[in-house]
XYZ file of C-alpha atoms in Angstrom:
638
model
C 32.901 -8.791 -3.613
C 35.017 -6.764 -1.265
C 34.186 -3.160 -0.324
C 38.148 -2.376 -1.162
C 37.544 -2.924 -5.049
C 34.847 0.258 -4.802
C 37.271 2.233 -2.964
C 37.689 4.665 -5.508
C 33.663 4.920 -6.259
C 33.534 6.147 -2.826
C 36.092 8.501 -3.115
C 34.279 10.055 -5.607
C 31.105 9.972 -3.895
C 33.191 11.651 -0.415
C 34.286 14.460 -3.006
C 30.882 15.156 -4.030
C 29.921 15.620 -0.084
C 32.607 17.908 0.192
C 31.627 19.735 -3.015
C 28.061 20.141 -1.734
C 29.087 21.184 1.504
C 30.756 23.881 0.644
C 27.968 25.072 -2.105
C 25.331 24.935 0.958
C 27.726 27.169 2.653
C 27.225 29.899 -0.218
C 24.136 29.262 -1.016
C 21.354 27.969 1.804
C 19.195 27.213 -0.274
C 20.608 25.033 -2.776
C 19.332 22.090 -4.007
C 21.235 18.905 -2.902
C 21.943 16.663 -6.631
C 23.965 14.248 -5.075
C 23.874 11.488 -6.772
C 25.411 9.306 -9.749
C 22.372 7.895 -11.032
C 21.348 8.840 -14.671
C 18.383 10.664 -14.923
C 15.297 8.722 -16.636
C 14.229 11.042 -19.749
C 11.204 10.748 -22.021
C 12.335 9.469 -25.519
C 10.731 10.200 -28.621
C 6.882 9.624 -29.206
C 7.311 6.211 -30.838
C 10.261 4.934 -28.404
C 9.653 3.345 -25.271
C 11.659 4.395 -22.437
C 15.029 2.452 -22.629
C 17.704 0.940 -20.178
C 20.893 -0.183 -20.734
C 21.166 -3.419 -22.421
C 17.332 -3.580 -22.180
C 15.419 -3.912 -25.586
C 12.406 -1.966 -26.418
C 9.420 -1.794 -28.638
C 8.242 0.682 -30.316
C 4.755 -0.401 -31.888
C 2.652 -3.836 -31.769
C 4.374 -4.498 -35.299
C 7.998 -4.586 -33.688
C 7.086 -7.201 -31.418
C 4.147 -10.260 -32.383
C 4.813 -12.249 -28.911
C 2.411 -11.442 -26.472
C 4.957 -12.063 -23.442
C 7.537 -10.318 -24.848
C 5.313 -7.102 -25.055
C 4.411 -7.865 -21.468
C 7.982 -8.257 -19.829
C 8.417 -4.728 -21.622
C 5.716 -2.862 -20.602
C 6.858 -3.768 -16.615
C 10.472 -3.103 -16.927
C 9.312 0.398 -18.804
C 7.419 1.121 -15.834
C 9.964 -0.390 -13.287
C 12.203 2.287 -14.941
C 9.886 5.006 -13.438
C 10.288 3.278 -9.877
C 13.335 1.349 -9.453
C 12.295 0.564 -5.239
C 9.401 -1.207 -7.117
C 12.272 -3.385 -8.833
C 13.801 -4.526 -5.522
C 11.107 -5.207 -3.833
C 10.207 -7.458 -6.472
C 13.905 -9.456 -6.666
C 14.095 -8.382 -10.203
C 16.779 -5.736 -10.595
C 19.269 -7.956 -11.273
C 21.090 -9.079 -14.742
C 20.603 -6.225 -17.165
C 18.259 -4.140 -14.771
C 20.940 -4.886 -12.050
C 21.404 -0.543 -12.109
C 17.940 0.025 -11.067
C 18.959 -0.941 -7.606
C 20.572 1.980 -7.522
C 17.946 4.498 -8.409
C 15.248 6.371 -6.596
C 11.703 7.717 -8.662
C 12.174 10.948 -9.713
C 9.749 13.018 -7.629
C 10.143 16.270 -9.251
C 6.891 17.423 -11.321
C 9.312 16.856 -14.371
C 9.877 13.149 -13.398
C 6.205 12.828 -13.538
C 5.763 13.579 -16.800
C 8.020 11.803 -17.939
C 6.220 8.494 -16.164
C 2.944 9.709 -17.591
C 4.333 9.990 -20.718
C 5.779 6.049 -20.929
C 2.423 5.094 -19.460
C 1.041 6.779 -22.651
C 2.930 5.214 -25.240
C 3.050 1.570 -23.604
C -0.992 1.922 -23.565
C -0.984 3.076 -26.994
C 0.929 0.360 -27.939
C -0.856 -2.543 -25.898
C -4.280 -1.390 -27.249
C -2.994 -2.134 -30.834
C -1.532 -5.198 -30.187
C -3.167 -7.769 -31.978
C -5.225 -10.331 -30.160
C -5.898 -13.071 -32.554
C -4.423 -16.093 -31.359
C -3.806 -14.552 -27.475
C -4.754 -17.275 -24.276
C -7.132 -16.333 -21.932
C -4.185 -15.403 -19.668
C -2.513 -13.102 -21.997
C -6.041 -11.825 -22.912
C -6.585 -10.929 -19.207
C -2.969 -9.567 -19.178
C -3.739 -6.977 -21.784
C -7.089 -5.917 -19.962
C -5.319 -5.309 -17.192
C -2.321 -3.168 -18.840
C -5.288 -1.119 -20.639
C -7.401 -0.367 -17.553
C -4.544 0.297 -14.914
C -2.852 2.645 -17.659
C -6.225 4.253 -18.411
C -6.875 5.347 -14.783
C -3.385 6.351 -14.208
C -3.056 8.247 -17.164
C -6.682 10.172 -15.657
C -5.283 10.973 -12.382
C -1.782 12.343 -13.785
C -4.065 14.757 -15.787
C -4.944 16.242 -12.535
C -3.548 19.639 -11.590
C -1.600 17.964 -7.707
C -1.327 14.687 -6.301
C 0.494 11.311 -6.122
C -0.869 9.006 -8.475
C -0.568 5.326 -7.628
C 0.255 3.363 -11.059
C -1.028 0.108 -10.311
C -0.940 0.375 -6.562
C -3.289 1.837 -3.830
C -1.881 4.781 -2.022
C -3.830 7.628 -4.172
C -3.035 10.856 -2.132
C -3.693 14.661 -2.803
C -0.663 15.658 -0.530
C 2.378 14.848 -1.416
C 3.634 15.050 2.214
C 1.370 14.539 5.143
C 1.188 11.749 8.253
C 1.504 8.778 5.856
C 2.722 9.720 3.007
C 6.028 10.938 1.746
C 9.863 9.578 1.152
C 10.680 11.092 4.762
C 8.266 7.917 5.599
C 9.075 5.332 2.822
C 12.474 5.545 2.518
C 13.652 4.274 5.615
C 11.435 1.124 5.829
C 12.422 0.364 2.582
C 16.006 0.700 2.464
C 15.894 -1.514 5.967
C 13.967 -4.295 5.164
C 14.180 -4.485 1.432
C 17.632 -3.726 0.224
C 20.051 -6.284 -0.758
C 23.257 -6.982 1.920
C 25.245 -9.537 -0.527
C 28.200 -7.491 -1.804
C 30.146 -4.998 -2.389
C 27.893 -3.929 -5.287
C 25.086 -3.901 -2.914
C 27.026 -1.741 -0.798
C 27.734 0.844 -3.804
C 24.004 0.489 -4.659
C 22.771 1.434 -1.063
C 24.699 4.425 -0.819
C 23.770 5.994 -4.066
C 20.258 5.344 -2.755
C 21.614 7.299 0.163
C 22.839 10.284 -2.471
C 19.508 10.223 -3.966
C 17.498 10.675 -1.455
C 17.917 14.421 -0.972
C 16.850 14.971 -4.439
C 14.013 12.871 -4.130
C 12.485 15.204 -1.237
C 13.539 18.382 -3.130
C 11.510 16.816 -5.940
C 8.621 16.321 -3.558
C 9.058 19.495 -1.854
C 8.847 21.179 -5.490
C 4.860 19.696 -5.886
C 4.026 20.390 -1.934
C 5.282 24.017 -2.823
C 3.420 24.435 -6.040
C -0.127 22.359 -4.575
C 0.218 25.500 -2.118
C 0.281 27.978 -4.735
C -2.873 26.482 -5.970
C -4.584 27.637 -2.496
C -4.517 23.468 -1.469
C -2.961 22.525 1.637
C -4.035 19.383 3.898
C -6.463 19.422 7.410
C -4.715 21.423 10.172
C -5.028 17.978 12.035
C -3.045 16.201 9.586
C -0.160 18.703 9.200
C 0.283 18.877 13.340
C 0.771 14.920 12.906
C 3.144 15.094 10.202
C 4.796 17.748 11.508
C 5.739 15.862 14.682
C 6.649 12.816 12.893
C 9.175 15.067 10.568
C 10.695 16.098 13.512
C 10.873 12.729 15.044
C 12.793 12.010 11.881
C 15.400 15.362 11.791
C 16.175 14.642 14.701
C 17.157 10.498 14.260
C 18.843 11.521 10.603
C 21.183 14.702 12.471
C 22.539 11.994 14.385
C 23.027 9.024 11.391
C 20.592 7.159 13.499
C 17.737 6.145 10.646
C 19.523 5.481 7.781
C 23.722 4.796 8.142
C 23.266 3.445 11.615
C 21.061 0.482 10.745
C 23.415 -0.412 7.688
C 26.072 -0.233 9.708
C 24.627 -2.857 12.095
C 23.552 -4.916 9.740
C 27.478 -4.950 7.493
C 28.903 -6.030 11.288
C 26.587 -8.767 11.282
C 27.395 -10.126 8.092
C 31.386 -9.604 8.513
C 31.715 -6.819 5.913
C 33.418 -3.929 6.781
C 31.196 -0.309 7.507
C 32.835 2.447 5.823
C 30.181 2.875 3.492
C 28.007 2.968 6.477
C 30.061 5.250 7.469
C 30.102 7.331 4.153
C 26.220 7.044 4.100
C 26.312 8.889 7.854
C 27.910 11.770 6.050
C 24.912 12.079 3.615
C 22.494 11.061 6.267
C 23.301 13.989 8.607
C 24.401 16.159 5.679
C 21.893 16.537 2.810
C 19.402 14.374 3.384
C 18.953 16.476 6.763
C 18.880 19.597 5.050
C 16.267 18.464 2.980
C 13.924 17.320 5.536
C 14.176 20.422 7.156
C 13.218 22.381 4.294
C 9.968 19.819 3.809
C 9.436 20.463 7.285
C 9.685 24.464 7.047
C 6.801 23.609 4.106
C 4.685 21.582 5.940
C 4.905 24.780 9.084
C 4.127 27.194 6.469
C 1.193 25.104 5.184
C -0.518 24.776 8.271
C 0.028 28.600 8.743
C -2.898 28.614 6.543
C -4.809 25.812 6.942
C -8.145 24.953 8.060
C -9.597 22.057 10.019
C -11.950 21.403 6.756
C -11.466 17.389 6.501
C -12.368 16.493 2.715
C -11.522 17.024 -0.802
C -15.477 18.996 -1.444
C -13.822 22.279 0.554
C -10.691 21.879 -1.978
C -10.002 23.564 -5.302
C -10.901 20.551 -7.805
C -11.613 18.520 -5.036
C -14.718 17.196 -6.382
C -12.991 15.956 -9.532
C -9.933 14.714 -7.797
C -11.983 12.914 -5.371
C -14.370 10.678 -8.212
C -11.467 10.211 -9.696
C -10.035 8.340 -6.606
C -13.428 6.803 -6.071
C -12.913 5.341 -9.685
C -9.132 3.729 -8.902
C -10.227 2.457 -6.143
C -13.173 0.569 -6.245
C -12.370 0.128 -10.491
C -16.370 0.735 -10.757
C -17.912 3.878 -11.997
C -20.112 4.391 -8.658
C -20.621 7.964 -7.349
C -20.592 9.197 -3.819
C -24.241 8.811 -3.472
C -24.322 5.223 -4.199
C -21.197 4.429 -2.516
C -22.237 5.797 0.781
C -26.056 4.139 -0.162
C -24.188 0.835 -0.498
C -22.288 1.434 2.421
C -25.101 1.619 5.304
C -26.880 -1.564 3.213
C -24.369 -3.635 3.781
C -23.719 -2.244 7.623
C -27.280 -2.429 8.432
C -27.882 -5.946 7.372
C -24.139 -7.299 8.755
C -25.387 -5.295 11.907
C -28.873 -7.740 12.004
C -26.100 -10.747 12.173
C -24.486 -9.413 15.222
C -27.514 -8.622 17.151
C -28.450 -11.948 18.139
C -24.418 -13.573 18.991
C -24.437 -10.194 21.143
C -27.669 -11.171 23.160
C -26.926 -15.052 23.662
C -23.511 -13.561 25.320
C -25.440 -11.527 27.564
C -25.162 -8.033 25.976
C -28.967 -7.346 25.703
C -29.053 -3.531 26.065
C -28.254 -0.593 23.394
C -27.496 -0.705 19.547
C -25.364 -2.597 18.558
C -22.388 -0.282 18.496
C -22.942 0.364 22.055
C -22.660 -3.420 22.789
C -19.219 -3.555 20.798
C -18.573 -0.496 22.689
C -18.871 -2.206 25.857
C -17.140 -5.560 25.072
C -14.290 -3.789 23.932
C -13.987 -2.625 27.356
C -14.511 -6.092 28.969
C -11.004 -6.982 30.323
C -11.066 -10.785 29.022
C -10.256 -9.515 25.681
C -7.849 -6.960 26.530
C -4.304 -8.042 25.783
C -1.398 -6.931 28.475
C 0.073 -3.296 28.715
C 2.989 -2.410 27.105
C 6.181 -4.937 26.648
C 4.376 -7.919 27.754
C 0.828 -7.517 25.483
C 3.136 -6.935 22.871
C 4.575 -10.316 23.057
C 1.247 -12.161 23.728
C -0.152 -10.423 21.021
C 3.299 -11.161 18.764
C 2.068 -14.714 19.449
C -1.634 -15.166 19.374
C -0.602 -14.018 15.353
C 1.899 -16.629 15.030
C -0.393 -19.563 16.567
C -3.520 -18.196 13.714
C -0.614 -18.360 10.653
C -0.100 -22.002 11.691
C -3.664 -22.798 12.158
C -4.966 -21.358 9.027
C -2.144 -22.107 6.770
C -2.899 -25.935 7.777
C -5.964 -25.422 6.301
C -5.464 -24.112 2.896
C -5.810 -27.736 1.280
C -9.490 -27.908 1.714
C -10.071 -23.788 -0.120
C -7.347 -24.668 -3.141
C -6.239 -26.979 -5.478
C -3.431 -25.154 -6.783
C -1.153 -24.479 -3.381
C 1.732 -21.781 -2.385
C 4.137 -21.863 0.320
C 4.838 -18.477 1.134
C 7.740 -16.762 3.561
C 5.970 -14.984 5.747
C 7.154 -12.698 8.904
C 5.599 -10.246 11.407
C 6.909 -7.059 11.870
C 6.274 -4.452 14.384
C 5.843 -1.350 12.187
C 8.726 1.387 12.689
C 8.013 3.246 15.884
C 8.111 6.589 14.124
C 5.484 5.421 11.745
C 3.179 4.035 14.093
C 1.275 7.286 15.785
C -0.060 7.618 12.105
C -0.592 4.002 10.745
C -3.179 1.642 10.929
C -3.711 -1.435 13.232
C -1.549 -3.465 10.519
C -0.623 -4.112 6.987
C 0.709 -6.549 4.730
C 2.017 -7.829 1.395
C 3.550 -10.416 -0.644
C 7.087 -10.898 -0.262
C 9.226 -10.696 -3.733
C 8.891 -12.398 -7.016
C 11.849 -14.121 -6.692
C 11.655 -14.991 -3.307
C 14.463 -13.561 -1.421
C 12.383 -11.046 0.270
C 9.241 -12.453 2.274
C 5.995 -11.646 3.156
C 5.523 -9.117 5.408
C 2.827 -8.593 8.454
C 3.394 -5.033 9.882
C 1.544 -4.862 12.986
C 1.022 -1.467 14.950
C 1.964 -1.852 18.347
C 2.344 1.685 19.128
C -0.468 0.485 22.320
C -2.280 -2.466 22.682
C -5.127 -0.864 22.884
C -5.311 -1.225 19.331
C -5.778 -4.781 19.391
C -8.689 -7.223 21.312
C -8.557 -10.706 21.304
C -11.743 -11.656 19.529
C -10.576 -9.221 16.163
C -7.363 -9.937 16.152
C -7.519 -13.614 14.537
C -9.581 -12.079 11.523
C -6.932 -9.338 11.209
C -4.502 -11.995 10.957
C -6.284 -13.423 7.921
C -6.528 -10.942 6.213
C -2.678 -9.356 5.901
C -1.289 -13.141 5.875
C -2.905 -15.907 4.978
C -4.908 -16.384 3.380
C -5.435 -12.219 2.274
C -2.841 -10.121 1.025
C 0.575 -12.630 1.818
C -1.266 -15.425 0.097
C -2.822 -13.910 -2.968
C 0.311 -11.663 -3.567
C 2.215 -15.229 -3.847
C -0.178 -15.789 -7.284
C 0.279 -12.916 -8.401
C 4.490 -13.114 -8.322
C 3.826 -16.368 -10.915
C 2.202 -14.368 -13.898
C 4.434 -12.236 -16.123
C 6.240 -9.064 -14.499
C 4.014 -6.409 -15.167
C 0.905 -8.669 -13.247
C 2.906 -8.751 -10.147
C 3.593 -5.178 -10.711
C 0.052 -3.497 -11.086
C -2.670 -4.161 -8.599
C -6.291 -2.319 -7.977
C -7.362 -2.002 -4.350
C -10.979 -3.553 -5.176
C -9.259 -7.027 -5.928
C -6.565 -6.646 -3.331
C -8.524 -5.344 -0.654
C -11.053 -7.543 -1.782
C -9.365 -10.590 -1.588
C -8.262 -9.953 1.861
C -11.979 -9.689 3.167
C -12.605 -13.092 1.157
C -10.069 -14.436 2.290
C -11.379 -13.574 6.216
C -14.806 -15.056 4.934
C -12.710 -18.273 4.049
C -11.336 -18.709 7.327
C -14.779 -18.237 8.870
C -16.098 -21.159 6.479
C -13.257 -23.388 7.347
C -14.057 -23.073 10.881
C -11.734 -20.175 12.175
C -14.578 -19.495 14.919
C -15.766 -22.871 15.911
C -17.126 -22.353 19.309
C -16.011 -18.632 19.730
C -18.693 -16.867 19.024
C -17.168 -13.213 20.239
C -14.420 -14.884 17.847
C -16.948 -14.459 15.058
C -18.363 -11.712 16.377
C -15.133 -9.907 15.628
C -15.238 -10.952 12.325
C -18.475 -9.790 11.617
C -17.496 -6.434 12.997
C -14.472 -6.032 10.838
C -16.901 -6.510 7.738
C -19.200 -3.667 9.362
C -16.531 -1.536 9.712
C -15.517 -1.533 5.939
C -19.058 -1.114 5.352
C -18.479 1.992 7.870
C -15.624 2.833 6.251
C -18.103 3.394 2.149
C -20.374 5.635 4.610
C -17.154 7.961 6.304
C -15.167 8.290 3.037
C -17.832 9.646 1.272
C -19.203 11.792 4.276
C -16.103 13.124 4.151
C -15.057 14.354 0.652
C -18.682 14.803 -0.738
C -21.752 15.378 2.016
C -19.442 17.919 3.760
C -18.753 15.640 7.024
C -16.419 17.003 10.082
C -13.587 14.968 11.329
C -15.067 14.545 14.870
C -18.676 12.961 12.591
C -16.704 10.533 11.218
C -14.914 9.137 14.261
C -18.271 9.183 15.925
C -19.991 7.411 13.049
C -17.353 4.182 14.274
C -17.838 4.529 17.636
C -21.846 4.982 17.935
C -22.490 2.471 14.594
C -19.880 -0.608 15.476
C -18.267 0.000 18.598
C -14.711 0.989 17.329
C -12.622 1.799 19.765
C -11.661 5.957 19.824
C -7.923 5.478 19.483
C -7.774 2.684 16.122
C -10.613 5.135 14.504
C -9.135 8.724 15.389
C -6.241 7.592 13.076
C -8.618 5.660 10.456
C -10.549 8.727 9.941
C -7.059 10.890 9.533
C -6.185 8.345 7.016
C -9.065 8.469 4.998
C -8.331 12.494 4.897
C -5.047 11.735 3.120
C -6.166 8.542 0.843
C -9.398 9.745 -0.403
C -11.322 7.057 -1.369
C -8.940 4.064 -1.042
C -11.026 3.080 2.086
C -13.964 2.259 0.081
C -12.415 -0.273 -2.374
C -12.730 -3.244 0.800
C -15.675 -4.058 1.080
C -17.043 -2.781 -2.798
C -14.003 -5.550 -3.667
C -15.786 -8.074 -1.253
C -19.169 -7.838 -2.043
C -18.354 -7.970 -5.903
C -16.317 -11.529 -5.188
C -19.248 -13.034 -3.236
C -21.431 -11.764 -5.834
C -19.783 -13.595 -8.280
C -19.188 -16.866 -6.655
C -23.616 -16.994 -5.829
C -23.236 -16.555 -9.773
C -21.300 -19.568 -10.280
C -23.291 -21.885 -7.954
C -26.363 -20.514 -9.855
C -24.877 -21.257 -13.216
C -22.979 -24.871 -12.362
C -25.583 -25.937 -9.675
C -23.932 -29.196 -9.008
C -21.129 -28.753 -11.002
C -20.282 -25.718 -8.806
C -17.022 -26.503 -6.624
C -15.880 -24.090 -3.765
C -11.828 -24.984 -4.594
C -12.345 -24.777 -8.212
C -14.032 -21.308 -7.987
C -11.371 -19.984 -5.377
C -8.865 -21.135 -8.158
C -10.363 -19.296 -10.641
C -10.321 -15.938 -8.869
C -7.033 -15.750 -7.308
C -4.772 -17.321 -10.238
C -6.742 -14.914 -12.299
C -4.489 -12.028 -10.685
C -5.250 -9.197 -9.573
C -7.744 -7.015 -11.646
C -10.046 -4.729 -12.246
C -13.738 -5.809 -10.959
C -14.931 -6.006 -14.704
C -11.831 -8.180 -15.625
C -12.465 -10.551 -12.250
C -15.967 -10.774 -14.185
C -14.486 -11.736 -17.446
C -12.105 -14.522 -15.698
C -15.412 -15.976 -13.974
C -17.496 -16.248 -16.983
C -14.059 -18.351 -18.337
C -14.393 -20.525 -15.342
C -17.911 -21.350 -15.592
C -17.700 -21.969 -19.392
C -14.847 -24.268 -18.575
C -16.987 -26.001 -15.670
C -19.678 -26.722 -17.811
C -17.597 -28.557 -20.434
């Protein structure tokens, strides 16, 4: 559709600039509300929240098909955050105006998502079950447990509350969290180019954004009211990065200027680039730097105090986290307990590769202290590592996605592409990241590596890293999850996702990733120690009263991290309580449960068959993955 047909949409939208403009000039201070989306509001108690053309239920009588209730229950929550929507390829038809729309991040907008997780759980526990599959049955388990947590953690007096997701944070702004982050990744490589409409939807993305961080900047304000504000060491971070960001958004650099690039390429003309600029260096800028005066008057009265045990109702925010993310009801104490187990006895495995490669002196994080440093396994400086290491992940995804045959019987094909993460992003990231592209396709699985330095990145741990955000971890097992209904695709639990990814590096060991490398393996067994590590630093953060500078040591003297990946590991786990330890709790829990098939089906026990059973179960809770193995030994055994 050409842009000319919307000419008098952005007309509009060019008046409203000028409007604002002229209001900031009056009144500093004033909130920027430019934007033409319609504001989500909480129906009645026995309504679900509605969109246009888009039917709704109000009680388990209204609708008796299971799927039906289902498809509901994710575009109800899809409502709450439309991004969600098109990164899934599914705000199109009747949903085609959540591509529009932003989540509302004032504490109001909350409420109102708390308040349709209510209802829909209400409703889904009273849904009758006679008759139900074992798919829908695991469906509805799912629903009930994500909804139950959620619902917990919006009870809490500050936070962001992941619904169905992993990124559980205390501050609403900080190094890795927060739209100022998000938003730009997002709108770059997830938004639709096709059309005009497109076009119209991108910039009222554009309009919302300003209210969006005026909606955060309302919860960092009142979290500081409470007497909680995050580490000193964390606000100096963010605080940087926000000012890496003013000052690419004053220019139209972040937002308008790769839109504009990308309408050239394509042929379509760029005034709403253009238009976007406006907004860009206009009220979205203003609104930064009012999150950025917060964040300076924060640390004004912060302390270098690292975990959630020094904060008011830290203790109770923090099991709370522990309880999303490892979907177990494990304290600290056992946690952390857990935690040096498992690092102790992967640590007995390493000993002996270390000594037939001639490292016979030290523990063993002193060893892996000292191979890092050996310069075979150092990648190039700058420009030139960047491209070796660019395609030592390439040559893995080809290897191991040849050998996914002999771990399935039911096989994907997934997109799949490596990013380098955004540069303003990477100072505060991890090493990498990754996910499933969208359900229907369009958008593909992503690798984001950090390539901030290559000193983040050795040779022999770089293969197993590659597992695990591609294939076959978090690429591979997201492409399952986009075939069950909606809301499946929608809701995952760090346990299972995390989880899986570890599996799936175990999986590439068994089909022979390390063949004659034995540092190869070595690396793999020291990415299992370190989420092992990671159960032991989470917890000595937020509950045995750990410092920062404890925790970073803990890596360095216990596996032989190097300083630089775990300086920003250890910030991370300040700002994500908890979601660290979900890994290798997820990991431990799926190899549990496979030795209990091959104990139960002896013979009958079959390594595809089992993989099968656990990934086209979805992702779920630990007790649910329990549920869907008992289903596939009952089925094994006839």
């Amino acid at each position: 559709m050409p842009y000319g047909k919307s000419v008098a949409r952005f007309d509009s939208a060019q008046v409203a600039l000028q409007t604002w403009s002229m209001n900031a000039i009056s009144h500093p201070t004033l909130t920027p509300t430019l934007t033409r989306r319609q504001t989500l509001a909480a129906l009645g108690a026995t309504t679900a929240l509605t969109l246009s053309g888009c039917k709704t239920y109000a009680s388990a009588s209204a609708a008796s098909d299971p799927d039906v209730w289902l498809e509901q229950v994710g575009y109800n929550l899809l409502a709450h955050e439309p991004e969600r929507a098109t990164g899934l390829g599914v705000d199109v038809g009747q949903y085609a105006g959540l591509r529009a729309r932003l989540e509302d991040q004032t504490a109001a907008g909350q409420q109102a998502y708390a308040d349709t997780l209510r209802r829909d759980l209400a409703t889904t526990r009273a849904f009758p079950r006679e008759g139900m599959t074992g798919d829908q049955l695991t469906s509805f388990e799912v629903v009930e447990s994500a909804y139950e947590v959620a619902l917990d953690g919006f009870a809490l007096p500050y936070g962001d509350v992941a619904v169905g997701s992993w990124r559980n944070a205390p501050y609403v702004v900080i190094q890795n969290v927060g739209s100022y982050l998000d938003f730009p990744r997002f709108l770059e490589s997830s938004q639709p180019l096709a059309s005009g409409a497109d076009g119209e939807a991108w910039l009222e993305r554009i309009q919302a954004i300003p209210r969006a961080l005026e909606g955060e900047l309302q919860r960092m304000q009142a979290t500081r009211a409470m007497g909680v504000v995050p580490p000193d060491f964390l606000l100096d971070r963010a605080i940087r990065q926000m000012e890496t960001t003013l000052a690419a958004t004053a220019k139209g650099e972040l937002y308008a200027a790769p839109y504009r690039a990308a309408l050239e390429k394509a042929g379509q003309p760029v005034q709403v680039a253009d238009l976007g600029r406006q907004y860009e260096t206009g009220p979205i800028t203003v609104s930064l730097q009012r999150q950025l005066d917060e964040l300076k008057a924060q640390r004004a009265v912060a302390t270098g105090d690292p975990g959630m045990r020094e904060r008011r109702h830290g203790e109770e925010w923090y099991a709370w986290a522990l309880r999303a993310s490892t979907t177990t009801r494990l304290s600290a104490d056992d946690v952390h307990r857990q935690g040096l187990d498992e690092l102790r006895s992967l640590q007995a495995e390493m000993d002996p590769i270390l000594r037939r490669i001639g490292y016979t002196s030290g523990t063993v994080g002193e060893r892996m202290q000292a191979l890092s440093q050996d310069e075979r396994y150092k990648f190039a400086e700058g420009d030139p590592g960047r491209a070796e290491i660019m395609a030592f992940i390439n040559e893995r995804i080809d290897w191991v996605r040849a050998q996914m045959p002999r771990a399935f019987n039911t096989l994907v094909d997934p997109k799949l592409e490596v990013r380098r993460l955004p540069l303003a992003e990477e100072p505060g990231a991890p090493g990498a990241y990754g996910g499933a592209g969208s359900k229907d396709g369009t958008i593909p699985g992503r690798m984001w590596i950090n390539l901030h330095t290559t000193e983040l990145h050795r040779k022999y741990d770089l293969a197993d890293l590659t597992f695990h955000e591609t294939i076959p971890g978090h690429v591979w097992e997201g492409e399952y999850s986009n075939r069950l209904p909606l809301i499946r695709s929608i809701l995952a639990f760090n346990a299972f996702s995390e989880g899986w990814a570890l599996y799936a590096q175990t999986l590439a060991d068994e089909l022979g990733a390390y063949e004659g490398d034995e540092v190869g393996r070595l690396g793999y067994l020291q990415s299992l120690a370190f989420r092992a590590c990671r159960m032991v630093v989470d917890t000595g953060l937020h509950a045995k009263g750990w410092s920062r500078q404890q925790a970073v040591n803990f890596f360095v003297e216990e596996n032989g991290n190097k300083p630089q990946e775990v300086a920003s590991e250890v910030d991370r786990y300040c700002s994500w309580p908890a979601q660290a330890t979900g890994y290798k709790l997820g990991h431990s829990e799926i190899l549990r449960q496979r030795a209990r098939a091959q104990a139960a089906l002896g013979s009958g026990y079959d390594f595809k068959a089992f993989n099968d059973a656990v990934i086209l179960g979805g992702n779920a809770p630990m007790t649910v993955l329990a549920k869907n193995v008992d289903r596939y030994i009952a089925g094994a055994r006839g």
